[in-house]
Amino acid sequence: MIYIYDGTWDCFLTAIHHYYYDKQDVSNIESSLCYKPNLIDEYRTITTDIIKAKAVEEAILHKISAESLENIQRCFFSEIEGREIWILKYIRMGFKIGSRIDSMLGDKTVLDVLIPARKVGLECHRMLGLIRFELLEGGIYYSKIQPDHNIISFISPHFKNRFSDQNWIIHDTKRKIASLYNTKKMLLSYMDLSNIPELHSDELKFQALWKNYYKHIAIKNRINPKLQKNFMPKRYWKNLTEKKPD
Amino acid sequence: MDLNEKLGILADAAKYDVSCSSSGGTRKNKNGVGDSHACGICHTWADDGRCVSLLKILLSNECIYDCVYCINRSSNDVPRASFTAEEVIELTMNFYRRNYIEGLFLSSAVLKNPSHTMELMLEIVKKLRTQHKFFGYIHIKAIPGADERLINEAGMYVDRMSVNIELPSDKGLEVLAPQKPKKALLKPMHQISNKIIESKENKRLFKKSESFVPAGQSTQLIVGATPDKDLSILKLSEALYSNFNLKRVYYSAFVPTVTDPRLPALIKPPLLREHRLYQADWLLRFYGFEADELLSKTNPNFNPELDPKADWALRNLHLFPIEVNSAEYEMLLRVPGIGVKSAQRIIAARRVGRLTFDNLKRIGVVLKRAGHFVTCQGKTYESYSSNEAIVKDSLISAKLQPKSKKSVAGQMSLFSFVNDSEADESLSEFLLTESPSNSRQWLSYFNQPQDGRLLLSDIHL
C-alpha cells in the first residue's frame, strides 16, 4: 500500500497518523506532485486533517525531542527525493528509543534524515547573506530567490527581525511561494506575484555603488576563483546584484 | 569627486586589512533597523575568495605617517580622498537595507592627528546608532595615540574594536614604521581589554548597563614583510590571546604594493605561510595546543607540506594510536582528520553505543588521515601503519597534492614551476632570499636572532 499526500507538511503528518492508526501494510508515502499512478501499486490518497497533523507533531516533540522535530522538518523541506520513507523510518525508531536518537550520529537511519537536514541548514545560513533586495516604487524591498531547498519559511523570520521597519517581499520564483512583510505582520503563502512595480529611481545608483565596491575590494595578487565558487556556488550568482553584468 | 570614485579609492585603501567578520556579539533590533548574531553572516565572496561581510572602507587615506609597508603611506603616489560623515552613513544604511552587508568596518588613515581622526569616526558611529537607529554590526579601528576618552566613548557604540600591530616584532616596527611607537600600539589594546572586563563586571551587577565592545577586540599581523619566523608570530598571538583576551588575531600575507629597499622583494604574497598560521591559530584557540608544541627554536617555521596538526602528530607518533571509544575529548581533537565537530559527535555518539570505523566515516571523520592514529574497539584501520615514512606519505597525498602539474621530469625550469604551482609557495620564499640587491640590504636590518626581541615583553604590562 502506498499513501499519497498532497506535498504539504500537514498532509504528510496526517499520513503518518494514518500509518500508525489504520494498521495497513504501508510500503511508502509519496507526494502527489511526483507520484505517477500505475496498475501494480495499491494506493490511497490522504487528505489533510489538521488535528491529526498536530497530534503527530506533539508526539514527536514529547516522545522524541524538539531537536528531532526540527531535523525532521528540515529534512522534509529539503524536497530531496525519498525523504518521506527516510522520515518514516526515523520516526519509527524515535518512538522506540526516544531522545537517544539525537546522539546516534553514526547510524544510517538517523543520518538519512540528518544529512538532508544539514544541507537545508547550510543553505538557510548561506541565503541569509546571499539574498539581495531591490527597492521598488512605493518603498517595497523586493528579493527574488531560487534556492535548492524549500527554505523560505526558515529564513523569513530572520528578515522580519532585521528589517522590521521596512516593507519587504521574498519571492521564491522556483516554487511560486512568497513571504510578505508590511512592518507589522508577515504573510507566507503560495502565490505567483505578477505586476511587480518599477524600480525606485535611486535603486540603480546604489546597485552601481555596490558593484564598484565589490570590484575594488578584491586583491588582484590573490585572485582565487576556485575558493570563491566553493563558498558561493555559481548557481546562486544569477540573483546577486554584484554578479549581474553592467 | 563623486561618491563612486571615492568609494573605489577608499575601498582599495582598506582592502589589505583582512578582518571582515561580523561574529562574536549579538545585538537586538530596538525599533530601528538591523541586528547581529554571534555566528556572523557572510554576504558575498570577492574574486580573491575572501568573504565580504562588512562594508570595509577607510574614512580617509590622507595619512600623515609614512609606514614603509603601507599602501597609504604619505610618500606613496596614490589618489587621495576622504568621506564625509553623511556619505559613510548613506552608504551603510542603503547597503544594509538591501542586505548587501552585515554592517560597517570603519578604519582610517591618520588625518591631521590621531585624536582628530578618532573624533570623526566617533561622530559617524554615534550618529548611526542614535539618529539612524542602526543596530547592525560595527567594527572600528582605535587609532593609536588618540585621546583615551574618545576610544572609551566609541567603544560604547560599536561591536568590535581593533588596533593593528601589523609588524610582529620590535625591530620590524622600528625599521618599517618609524613614526609608530610600539608603546602607543599596545596602550589602546590594554585599555580596551580592561574596559571590556570592567563592563562585563558591571553587567553582572546592574543588568541595564551598556556593554563596551561586546564582540571583543582583534588585531592583524603582516606575514612576510619582516624576516620574523613563524614561531615568533605564533608566540605573539598566544600572548595576545592570553593577556589581552583578544577574540581574533588575523594574519595578512604581505602584498607588495610599494617598493622600498627596506621591504623584501616578494614575487607573490606568501599565501601558504598565511594559511599555515591560520591553521595553527585555530589549534591554539579551539584545540588546546600551545605554540611551543607546534614549533620550536630548532624548528621555527611551519612545514610547507604538512598542516601543523599533522606535523605535530607525526613528531609524536608514540602517543598513537588512541582508542576512539575511550579517548579523552582533548586527545580526539589532536588526531589529524578529526575536527571539533567530529570530536563532539564522537563523544555524543559513543554514549549510546560503541563505534566502528563505518560509524566514524558517517560522522564525518576523514579516515584517510585519522586511520593512522586511532583504533576502533581495538581494531586498526585497513591502511594503518606505524611507520613514520608511510604515514607521512599518506598524509601528504591525502592533501595538498598539486592537482594539475603537467610537467616532464628534467624539463622543469625553475620559473615555470613558480608560475603555475600553488603548492610550492615555499619556493618563492626561497627565491626571495636569493634575489638580488635589496634582500641583503633588507636582511641587514635584522642581524640579531629572531626569538626574544618581540613585543612579547611589553604585553605583560
XYZ file of C-alpha atoms in Angstrom:
707
model
C 0.000 0.000 0.000
C 1.311 3.462 -0.898
C -0.036 6.595 0.787
C -0.291 9.621 -1.476
C -0.249 13.034 0.179
C -0.554 16.487 -1.395
C 3.053 17.609 -0.841
C 2.440 19.759 2.227
C 3.879 19.268 5.682
C 0.469 18.960 7.365
C -0.751 16.368 4.897
C 2.449 14.404 5.341
C 1.941 14.322 9.106
C -1.663 13.221 8.546
C -0.336 10.324 6.508
C 1.966 9.371 9.372
C -1.062 9.413 11.688
C -2.918 7.062 9.359
C 0.122 4.842 9.161
C 0.030 4.340 12.926
C -3.726 4.035 13.415
C -5.010 2.305 10.287
C -2.590 -0.590 10.683
C -2.276 -1.077 6.946
C 0.818 -2.543 5.396
C 2.333 0.675 4.064
C 5.423 0.438 1.895
C 5.859 4.118 1.132
C 4.456 7.625 1.404
C 4.678 9.679 -1.771
C 3.793 13.182 -2.814
C 1.077 13.532 -5.455
C 3.337 16.117 -7.075
C 5.782 13.432 -8.202
C 3.887 10.147 -7.927
C 2.803 8.540 -11.197
C -0.018 6.050 -10.559
C 0.405 2.605 -12.089
C -1.594 -0.627 -12.168
C 0.597 -2.650 -9.830
C 0.679 -0.420 -6.746
C -2.221 -0.237 -4.413
C -2.554 3.299 -3.169
C -4.678 5.550 -1.046
C -4.937 9.328 -1.178
C -4.651 11.065 2.176
C -6.459 14.330 2.846
C -5.090 16.852 5.321
C -6.508 16.718 8.811
C -5.031 19.480 10.945
C -5.959 17.802 14.220
C -4.209 14.589 13.260
C -1.189 16.512 11.968
C -0.876 18.475 15.214
C -1.153 15.255 17.210
C 1.790 13.757 15.333
C 3.812 16.929 15.809
C 3.109 16.864 19.564
C 4.021 13.198 19.749
C 7.400 13.785 18.079
C 8.041 16.726 20.354
C 7.267 14.848 23.565
C 8.192 11.259 22.801
C 11.368 12.078 20.890
C 12.645 15.659 21.205
C 12.432 19.211 19.927
C 15.746 18.709 18.151
C 14.329 15.729 16.272
C 11.232 17.634 15.230
C 13.440 20.359 13.810
C 15.570 17.855 11.920
C 12.504 16.119 10.514
C 11.051 19.434 9.385
C 14.272 20.484 7.712
C 14.645 17.116 6.037
C 11.071 17.324 4.788
C 11.570 20.779 3.284
C 14.804 19.690 1.615
C 12.475 18.254 -1.069
C 15.065 15.573 -1.729
C 13.527 12.534 -3.381
C 12.944 9.649 -0.991
C 12.769 11.789 2.139
C 9.286 10.566 3.151
C 10.363 6.991 3.697
C 13.547 8.108 5.495
C 11.481 10.236 7.853
C 9.032 7.404 8.425
C 11.834 5.014 9.398
C 13.381 7.697 11.599
C 10.122 8.355 13.416
C 9.565 4.631 13.972
C 12.996 4.368 15.535
C 12.495 7.578 17.521
C 9.253 6.385 19.072
C 11.059 3.245 20.233
C 14.190 4.772 21.741
C 13.212 8.386 22.463
C 15.656 11.269 22.587
C 18.654 8.941 22.491
C 18.188 9.119 18.738
C 19.725 12.602 18.749
C 23.040 11.104 19.814
C 23.131 8.288 17.290
C 25.222 10.217 14.848
C 26.818 7.228 13.169
C 23.560 5.382 12.431
C 22.290 5.106 8.874
C 18.584 5.615 9.621
C 19.406 8.737 11.621
C 21.833 10.099 9.053
C 19.334 9.646 6.229
C 17.350 12.392 7.920
C 20.240 14.326 9.404
C 22.213 14.832 6.215
C 19.366 16.432 4.235
C 18.573 18.457 7.373
C 22.155 19.721 7.490
C 22.018 20.619 3.806
C 18.938 22.705 4.454
C 20.617 24.305 7.464
C 23.629 25.221 5.349
C 21.552 26.706 2.589
C 19.481 28.696 5.090
C 22.619 30.208 6.547
C 24.037 30.952 3.119
C 20.811 32.582 1.993
C 20.722 34.939 4.971
C 23.756 36.542 3.388
C 23.078 35.999 -0.301
C 19.581 37.445 -0.562
C 19.588 40.827 -2.332
C 16.753 43.302 -2.061
C 15.887 45.881 -4.704
C 13.971 48.970 -3.743
C 10.782 49.368 -5.787
C 8.499 52.338 -6.321
C 6.260 52.634 -3.293
C 9.006 51.755 -0.837
C 8.999 47.963 -1.057
C 12.218 45.988 -0.895
C 11.850 43.029 -3.254
C 14.021 39.923 -3.454
C 13.918 37.028 -5.863
C 15.364 33.639 -4.879
C 15.611 30.146 -6.373
C 17.074 28.029 -3.584
C 17.811 24.312 -3.899
C 15.562 23.531 -0.943
C 12.274 24.984 0.194
C 13.753 27.257 2.835
C 11.619 30.370 2.693
C 9.752 29.557 5.902
C 13.027 29.077 7.781
C 14.682 32.299 6.683
C 11.794 34.771 6.707
C 11.721 35.311 10.499
C 15.344 36.496 10.342
C 14.398 39.298 7.958
C 11.324 40.133 9.987
C 13.565 40.885 12.967
C 16.266 42.594 10.984
C 14.239 44.799 8.640
C 11.316 45.352 10.971
C 10.833 48.956 9.802
C 10.718 48.327 6.058
C 8.240 46.665 3.689
C 9.735 43.648 2.013
C 8.928 40.659 -0.176
C 10.961 37.482 -0.555
C 9.812 35.646 -3.635
C 10.784 32.048 -4.355
C 10.123 32.062 -8.096
C 11.007 28.381 -8.457
C 8.237 27.237 -6.117
C 5.943 30.252 -6.502
C 5.948 30.978 -2.769
C 6.430 34.394 -1.261
C 6.695 35.927 2.158
C 5.438 39.469 2.528
C 6.045 41.841 5.405
C 4.407 45.230 5.939
C 6.245 46.437 9.100
C 3.546 44.853 11.244
C 2.664 41.399 10.014
C 4.302 38.714 7.959
C 2.443 36.536 5.497
C 3.784 33.398 3.858
C 1.831 31.760 1.104
C 1.796 30.113 -2.299
C 1.441 32.940 -4.769
C 2.666 33.870 -8.145
C 3.361 37.557 -7.960
C 2.809 39.469 -11.122
C 2.793 43.201 -11.855
C 5.808 43.901 -9.710
C 6.297 47.702 -9.547
C 9.140 49.533 -11.277
C 12.499 50.065 -9.586
C 12.797 53.112 -7.377
C 14.673 55.976 -9.029
C 17.573 55.650 -6.540
C 17.937 51.913 -6.929
C 20.345 51.731 -9.855
C 22.636 54.274 -8.229
C 23.138 52.073 -5.171
C 23.497 48.946 -7.279
C 26.283 50.671 -9.199
C 27.965 51.759 -5.968
C 27.828 48.222 -4.613
C 29.221 46.717 -7.819
C 32.012 49.244 -7.757
C 32.824 48.425 -4.143
C 32.749 44.700 -4.882
C 35.179 45.120 -7.751
C 37.626 47.177 -5.712
C 37.656 45.059 -2.551
C 39.324 42.049 -4.216
C 43.123 41.940 -4.039
C 44.435 41.394 -7.549
C 47.543 39.467 -6.451
C 45.343 36.906 -4.718
C 42.637 36.149 -7.302
C 41.226 32.713 -6.480
C 38.041 31.808 -8.387
C 38.019 28.240 -7.085
C 37.874 29.366 -3.475
C 35.218 31.912 -4.380
C 32.999 29.283 -6.006
C 33.496 26.918 -3.095
C 31.871 29.400 -0.772
C 29.436 30.857 -3.254
C 28.365 28.262 -5.842
C 27.711 29.671 -9.263
C 24.040 28.716 -9.304
C 23.395 31.499 -6.771
C 25.052 34.176 -8.880
C 22.097 34.999 -11.095
C 20.301 36.794 -8.282
C 23.347 38.596 -6.919
C 23.489 42.297 -7.709
C 27.299 42.329 -7.718
C 27.450 39.495 -10.258
C 24.998 40.975 -12.750
C 26.559 42.367 -15.904
C 26.632 46.160 -16.214
C 34.952 63.932 -6.809
C 31.804 61.832 -6.970
C 30.815 59.228 -4.437
C 31.517 56.295 -6.742
C 35.094 57.369 -7.311
C 35.676 57.993 -3.608
C 34.262 54.602 -2.739
C 36.696 52.967 -5.160
C 39.707 54.774 -3.713
C 38.779 54.182 -0.092
C 37.872 50.527 -0.627
C 41.208 50.000 -2.348
C 42.878 51.650 0.595
C 41.108 49.387 3.092
C 41.317 46.015 1.410
C 44.655 44.943 2.849
C 43.022 44.806 6.239
C 41.900 41.192 6.319
C 39.368 41.226 9.097
C 35.835 41.256 7.792
C 33.980 39.088 10.235
C 30.713 40.062 11.832
C 30.791 37.480 14.578
C 31.217 37.429 18.295
C 28.349 39.504 19.572
C 24.589 39.667 19.492
C 22.675 42.908 19.238
C 18.909 43.184 19.137
C 16.900 45.435 16.892
C 15.288 48.015 19.167
C 12.673 49.707 16.958
C 15.105 50.533 14.227
C 16.884 48.547 11.572
C 19.373 45.736 11.963
C 20.620 43.174 14.426
C 23.612 40.881 14.684
C 24.198 37.265 15.600
C 27.094 35.656 17.378
C 27.839 33.402 14.427
C 28.159 36.221 11.894
C 26.946 36.158 8.296
C 28.980 36.398 5.099
C 27.228 38.282 2.316
C 29.419 37.659 -0.675
C 32.861 36.475 -1.712
C 35.165 38.682 -3.720
C 37.199 37.415 -6.685
C 40.099 36.639 -4.344
C 37.862 34.209 -2.449
C 37.743 36.335 0.704
C 34.388 36.790 2.340
C 32.697 40.177 2.374
C 30.608 40.650 5.453
C 31.080 44.308 6.292
C 31.374 47.471 4.248
C 35.118 47.828 4.781
C 36.283 51.321 3.988
C 38.640 53.988 5.191
C 37.195 57.298 6.270
C 40.227 58.874 4.661
C 43.520 57.750 3.139
C 45.271 61.073 3.618
C 47.878 59.907 6.092
C 50.491 61.890 7.987
C 52.526 58.728 8.656
C 54.966 57.118 6.291
C 54.976 53.438 7.277
C 57.030 51.620 4.685
C 54.752 48.594 4.155
C 51.516 50.551 3.864
C 49.800 51.465 0.630
C 48.569 54.703 2.192
C 51.985 55.940 3.346
C 52.307 59.671 2.887
C 55.115 59.394 0.331
C 53.198 56.965 -1.890
C 51.697 58.345 -5.062
C 48.061 57.187 -4.880
C 44.853 59.195 -5.331
C 43.630 60.560 -2.019
C 40.081 61.004 -0.787
C 38.033 61.463 2.366
C 34.401 60.672 3.036
C 32.094 62.986 4.885
C 30.149 61.516 7.796
C 26.922 61.739 5.763
C 28.418 59.792 2.865
C 29.535 56.927 5.099
C 26.115 56.822 6.733
C 24.247 56.923 3.415
C 26.309 54.039 2.024
C 25.998 51.951 5.169
C 22.237 52.375 5.535
C 21.443 51.786 1.871
C 23.740 48.788 1.514
C 22.409 47.325 4.731
C 18.749 47.681 3.796
C 19.412 45.798 0.554
C 21.125 43.024 2.531
C 24.490 43.600 0.818
C 26.321 43.808 4.122
C 26.174 42.855 7.762
C 27.441 46.225 8.950
C 30.278 48.697 8.762
C 34.009 48.285 9.282
C 35.375 51.774 9.530
C 39.051 52.468 9.630
C 41.077 55.496 8.700
C 44.487 56.838 7.877
C 45.701 59.349 10.412
C 44.265 62.655 9.303
C 45.952 65.675 10.959
C 46.423 63.827 14.268
C 45.146 60.668 15.990
C 42.574 62.386 18.211
C 41.091 64.375 15.336
C 40.689 61.168 13.299
C 39.145 59.292 16.202
C 36.706 62.130 16.751
C 35.486 61.964 13.134
C 34.989 58.221 13.403
C 33.189 58.549 16.700
C 30.802 61.067 15.143
C 29.813 58.548 12.467
C 29.162 55.592 14.744
C 27.302 57.779 17.211
C 25.014 59.150 14.504
C 24.387 55.680 13.062
C 23.320 54.298 16.407
C 21.340 57.233 17.762
C 19.913 59.207 14.812
C 19.509 56.377 12.305
C 18.678 53.666 14.833
C 21.116 51.286 13.196
C 21.654 48.079 15.151
C 23.792 46.195 12.634
C 27.397 45.257 13.274
C 30.004 47.992 13.605
C 33.718 47.375 13.792
C 36.051 50.353 14.103
C 39.736 50.865 14.441
C 41.044 52.509 17.557
C 43.621 54.980 16.352
C 46.781 54.570 18.442
C 47.661 57.780 20.190
C 44.088 59.096 20.256
C 42.662 60.525 23.455
C 41.596 57.759 25.840
C 38.164 59.290 26.373
C 37.393 59.168 22.649
C 38.247 55.476 22.466
C 36.164 54.802 25.557
C 33.165 56.625 24.145
C 33.404 54.935 20.743
C 33.538 51.574 22.493
C 30.022 52.143 23.807
C 28.579 52.275 20.285
C 30.496 49.614 18.398
C 30.573 45.826 18.455
C 34.240 45.313 17.839
C 37.346 47.459 18.040
C 40.787 46.664 16.811
C 44.297 48.003 16.796
C 46.579 46.554 14.174
C 50.053 45.657 15.363
C 50.970 44.806 11.740
C 54.635 44.031 12.301
C 55.255 41.180 14.674
C 58.499 42.399 16.190
C 60.026 45.485 17.779
C 62.700 45.625 15.205
C 60.192 45.431 12.398
C 58.246 48.362 13.760
C 61.392 50.368 14.266
C 62.539 49.882 10.704
C 59.280 49.864 8.781
C 57.008 52.097 10.850
C 59.365 54.581 12.466
C 56.610 57.031 13.435
C 54.531 54.484 15.304
C 55.982 53.834 18.728
C 55.054 50.312 19.779
C 54.010 51.510 23.222
C 51.342 53.566 21.508
C 50.040 50.395 19.824
C 49.833 48.345 22.958
C 48.367 51.057 25.151
C 44.941 51.206 23.493
C 44.804 47.403 23.306
C 45.452 47.247 27.016
C 42.866 49.953 27.631
C 40.190 48.220 25.528
C 40.857 44.897 27.194
C 40.478 46.453 30.663
C 37.302 48.261 29.674
C 35.768 45.045 28.361
C 36.456 43.264 31.632
C 35.092 46.218 33.606
C 31.917 46.384 31.529
C 31.302 42.647 31.925
C 31.642 43.101 35.681
C 29.155 45.990 35.602
C 26.761 43.953 33.535
C 26.694 41.338 36.236
C 25.925 43.901 38.918
C 23.494 46.122 37.015
C 21.513 44.377 34.314
C 20.825 47.575 32.399
C 24.380 48.841 31.962
C 25.567 49.263 28.369
C 28.217 46.884 27.114
C 31.583 48.018 25.858
C 32.799 46.427 22.601
C 30.596 43.315 23.110
C 32.160 41.379 20.229
C 35.661 41.869 21.622
C 38.843 43.191 20.076
C 41.063 41.869 17.329
C 44.340 42.705 15.632
C 46.285 41.935 12.495
C 49.853 40.837 11.827
C 51.506 41.117 8.437
C 53.353 37.987 7.421
C 56.424 38.205 5.262
C 57.283 41.910 5.380
C 59.929 41.225 8.017
C 62.150 38.157 8.499
C 60.275 37.117 11.656
C 59.901 33.372 11.967
C 56.560 31.599 12.308
C 57.419 30.704 15.884
C 57.812 34.375 16.828
C 54.492 35.257 15.237
C 52.635 32.402 16.863
C 54.128 33.145 20.277
C 52.974 36.720 19.906
C 49.432 35.600 19.054
C 49.406 33.264 22.009
C 50.402 36.086 24.335
C 47.768 38.378 22.832
C 45.048 35.792 23.382
C 46.024 35.090 26.953
C 46.908 38.597 28.126
C 44.588 40.886 26.208
C 41.731 38.396 25.740
C 41.695 39.045 22.026
C 38.860 37.477 20.044
C 40.911 37.107 16.893
C 44.372 37.665 15.521
C 44.348 37.989 11.730
C 47.306 37.245 9.512
C 47.841 39.017 6.263
C 50.276 37.740 3.681
C 52.346 40.739 2.697
C 51.310 42.056 -0.692
C 53.991 44.342 -2.056
C 52.123 47.495 -3.042
C 55.099 49.798 -2.804
C 58.785 49.250 -3.427
C 61.345 50.227 -0.886
C 64.829 48.928 -0.132
C 63.654 48.083 3.365
C 60.982 45.706 2.045
C 61.547 42.177 0.782
C 61.337 41.518 -2.938
C 58.398 39.148 -2.951
C 57.316 37.532 -6.168
C 53.917 36.775 -4.750
C 52.341 37.038 -1.334
C 53.282 34.120 0.978
C 49.774 32.665 0.945
C 50.700 29.190 2.085
C 52.518 30.597 5.080
C 49.489 32.723 5.936
C 47.332 29.599 5.629
C 49.574 27.634 7.988
C 49.421 30.431 10.548
C 45.637 30.407 10.448
C 45.626 26.641 10.906
C 47.941 26.988 13.885
C 45.876 29.865 15.260
C 42.811 27.596 15.227
C 44.815 24.928 17.040
C 45.632 27.447 19.769
C 42.065 28.651 20.176
C 39.948 25.543 19.754
C 42.199 22.502 20.009
C 44.130 23.153 23.209
C 47.548 23.339 21.567
C 50.361 25.598 22.722
C 52.710 27.426 20.382
C 55.704 25.564 21.805
C 54.198 22.211 20.882
C 53.809 23.187 17.253
C 57.143 24.910 16.670
C 60.445 25.133 18.458
C 63.708 27.038 18.252
C 65.243 24.253 16.215
C 62.151 24.076 14.047
C 60.879 27.667 13.899
C 58.876 27.542 10.658
C 55.879 25.554 9.526
C 56.274 22.615 7.221
C 55.033 23.613 3.770
C 54.000 20.031 3.048
C 52.000 19.231 6.145
C 49.490 21.182 8.178
C 50.649 21.969 11.726
C 48.442 19.339 13.362
C 49.578 16.515 11.093
C 53.136 17.691 11.559
C 52.730 17.574 15.340
C 51.119 14.121 15.219
C 53.926 12.812 13.079
C 56.504 14.024 15.584
C 54.506 12.368 18.366
C 53.642 9.027 16.827
C 54.461 7.347 20.143
C 51.218 8.773 21.604
C 49.117 6.961 18.989
C 47.018 5.030 18.137
C 44.277 6.005 20.573
C 41.007 4.150 21.113
C 38.100 6.195 19.766
C 35.627 4.653 22.193
C 37.507 5.715 25.301
C 39.951 8.532 24.467
C 39.505 11.898 26.137
C 37.961 14.710 24.083
C 41.234 16.657 24.273
C 43.097 13.762 22.722
C 40.490 13.160 19.998
C 40.985 16.771 18.949
C 44.657 16.081 18.379
C 44.028 13.397 15.773
C 44.566 14.588 12.180
C 41.288 14.100 10.335
C 39.133 14.773 13.395
C 37.932 18.337 13.843
C 35.941 19.997 16.612
C 32.626 18.956 15.083
C 33.502 15.308 14.584
C 35.128 15.096 18.031
C 31.900 16.385 19.586
C 29.851 13.974 17.513
C 32.070 11.081 18.586
C 31.571 11.985 22.245
C 27.788 12.148 21.774
C 27.547 9.004 19.662
C 29.659 6.773 21.875
C 27.356 7.438 24.824
C 24.689 5.359 23.096
C 26.819 2.655 21.518
C 30.313 1.565 20.610
C 31.687 2.995 17.405
C 33.117 1.242 14.375
C 35.126 2.695 11.501
C 31.956 2.676 9.467
C 30.304 4.885 12.076
C 33.300 7.221 12.114
C 33.109 7.660 8.387
C 29.427 8.595 8.631
C 30.167 11.004 11.470
C 32.491 12.868 9.138
C 35.943 11.734 10.231
C 38.479 11.740 7.404
C 39.707 8.172 7.752
C 42.391 8.594 5.132
C 44.134 10.769 7.701
C 42.742 9.610 11.025
C 43.180 5.916 10.173
C 46.828 6.062 11.213
C 46.094 7.427 14.645
C 43.038 5.645 16.033
C 41.662 2.222 16.816
C 38.005 1.237 16.996
C 37.260 -1.381 19.653
C 40.909 -2.378 19.499
C 40.993 -2.811 15.730
C 43.145 -0.737 13.416
C 42.024 0.754 10.135
C 42.794 -1.070 6.883
C 45.506 1.363 5.799
C 47.042 1.608 9.288
C 50.773 1.845 9.618
C 53.059 2.922 12.435
C 55.945 3.580 10.086
C 56.666 7.311 10.089
C 57.623 7.488 6.429
C 54.471 5.702 5.277
C 52.206 7.806 7.473
C 53.854 10.968 6.237
C 53.454 9.938 2.632
C 49.793 9.149 3.021
C 49.104 12.379 4.924
C 50.725 14.362 2.162
C 48.940 12.517 -0.617
C 45.606 12.897 1.180
C 46.016 16.633 0.868
C 47.965 19.299 -0.882
C 48.902 17.162 -3.846
C 49.223 19.681 -6.669
C 46.442 18.564 -8.963
C 47.497 19.640 -12.399
C 51.217 19.564 -12.695
C 51.753 18.714 -16.308
C 55.496 18.565 -16.358
C 58.019 16.151 -17.694
C 60.873 15.211 -15.404
C 64.029 17.060 -16.256
C 62.270 19.665 -18.310
C 61.011 21.718 -15.470
C 62.589 25.124 -15.313
C 62.551 26.893 -12.004
C 60.423 29.702 -13.288
C 57.699 27.764 -14.979
C 57.435 25.973 -11.685
C 56.943 29.157 -9.725
C 54.361 30.434 -12.100
C 51.931 27.577 -12.125
C 52.235 25.976 -8.758
C 50.363 26.948 -5.673
C 51.651 24.127 -3.560
C 55.167 25.372 -3.788
C 54.783 28.726 -2.200
C 57.852 27.868 -0.177
C 59.812 28.070 -3.375
C 59.018 31.728 -3.883
C 60.230 32.358 -0.355
C 63.386 30.553 -1.252
C 63.774 32.781 -4.282
C 63.310 35.775 -2.114
C 66.462 35.233 -0.093
C 68.348 34.539 -3.303
C 67.034 37.522 -5.179
C 69.455 40.325 -5.905
C 70.189 43.703 -4.362
C 67.546 44.591 -1.890
C 67.125 41.398 0.096
C 70.627 41.674 1.503
C 70.021 45.257 2.410
C 66.773 44.289 3.948
C 68.204 41.444 5.987
C 70.944 43.621 7.346
C 68.387 45.427 9.443
C 67.761 42.240 11.311
C 71.068 40.804 12.258
C 70.001 39.582 15.638
C 68.360 36.234 16.431
C 64.614 36.304 15.919
C 63.186 34.906 19.082
C 63.223 37.006 22.219
C 63.062 40.500 20.883
C 59.375 40.620 20.260
C 56.639 42.745 21.523
C 56.076 39.941 23.997
C 57.855 41.603 26.890
C 55.550 44.595 26.646
C 52.367 42.616 26.614
C 52.841 41.643 30.215
C 52.209 45.266 31.147
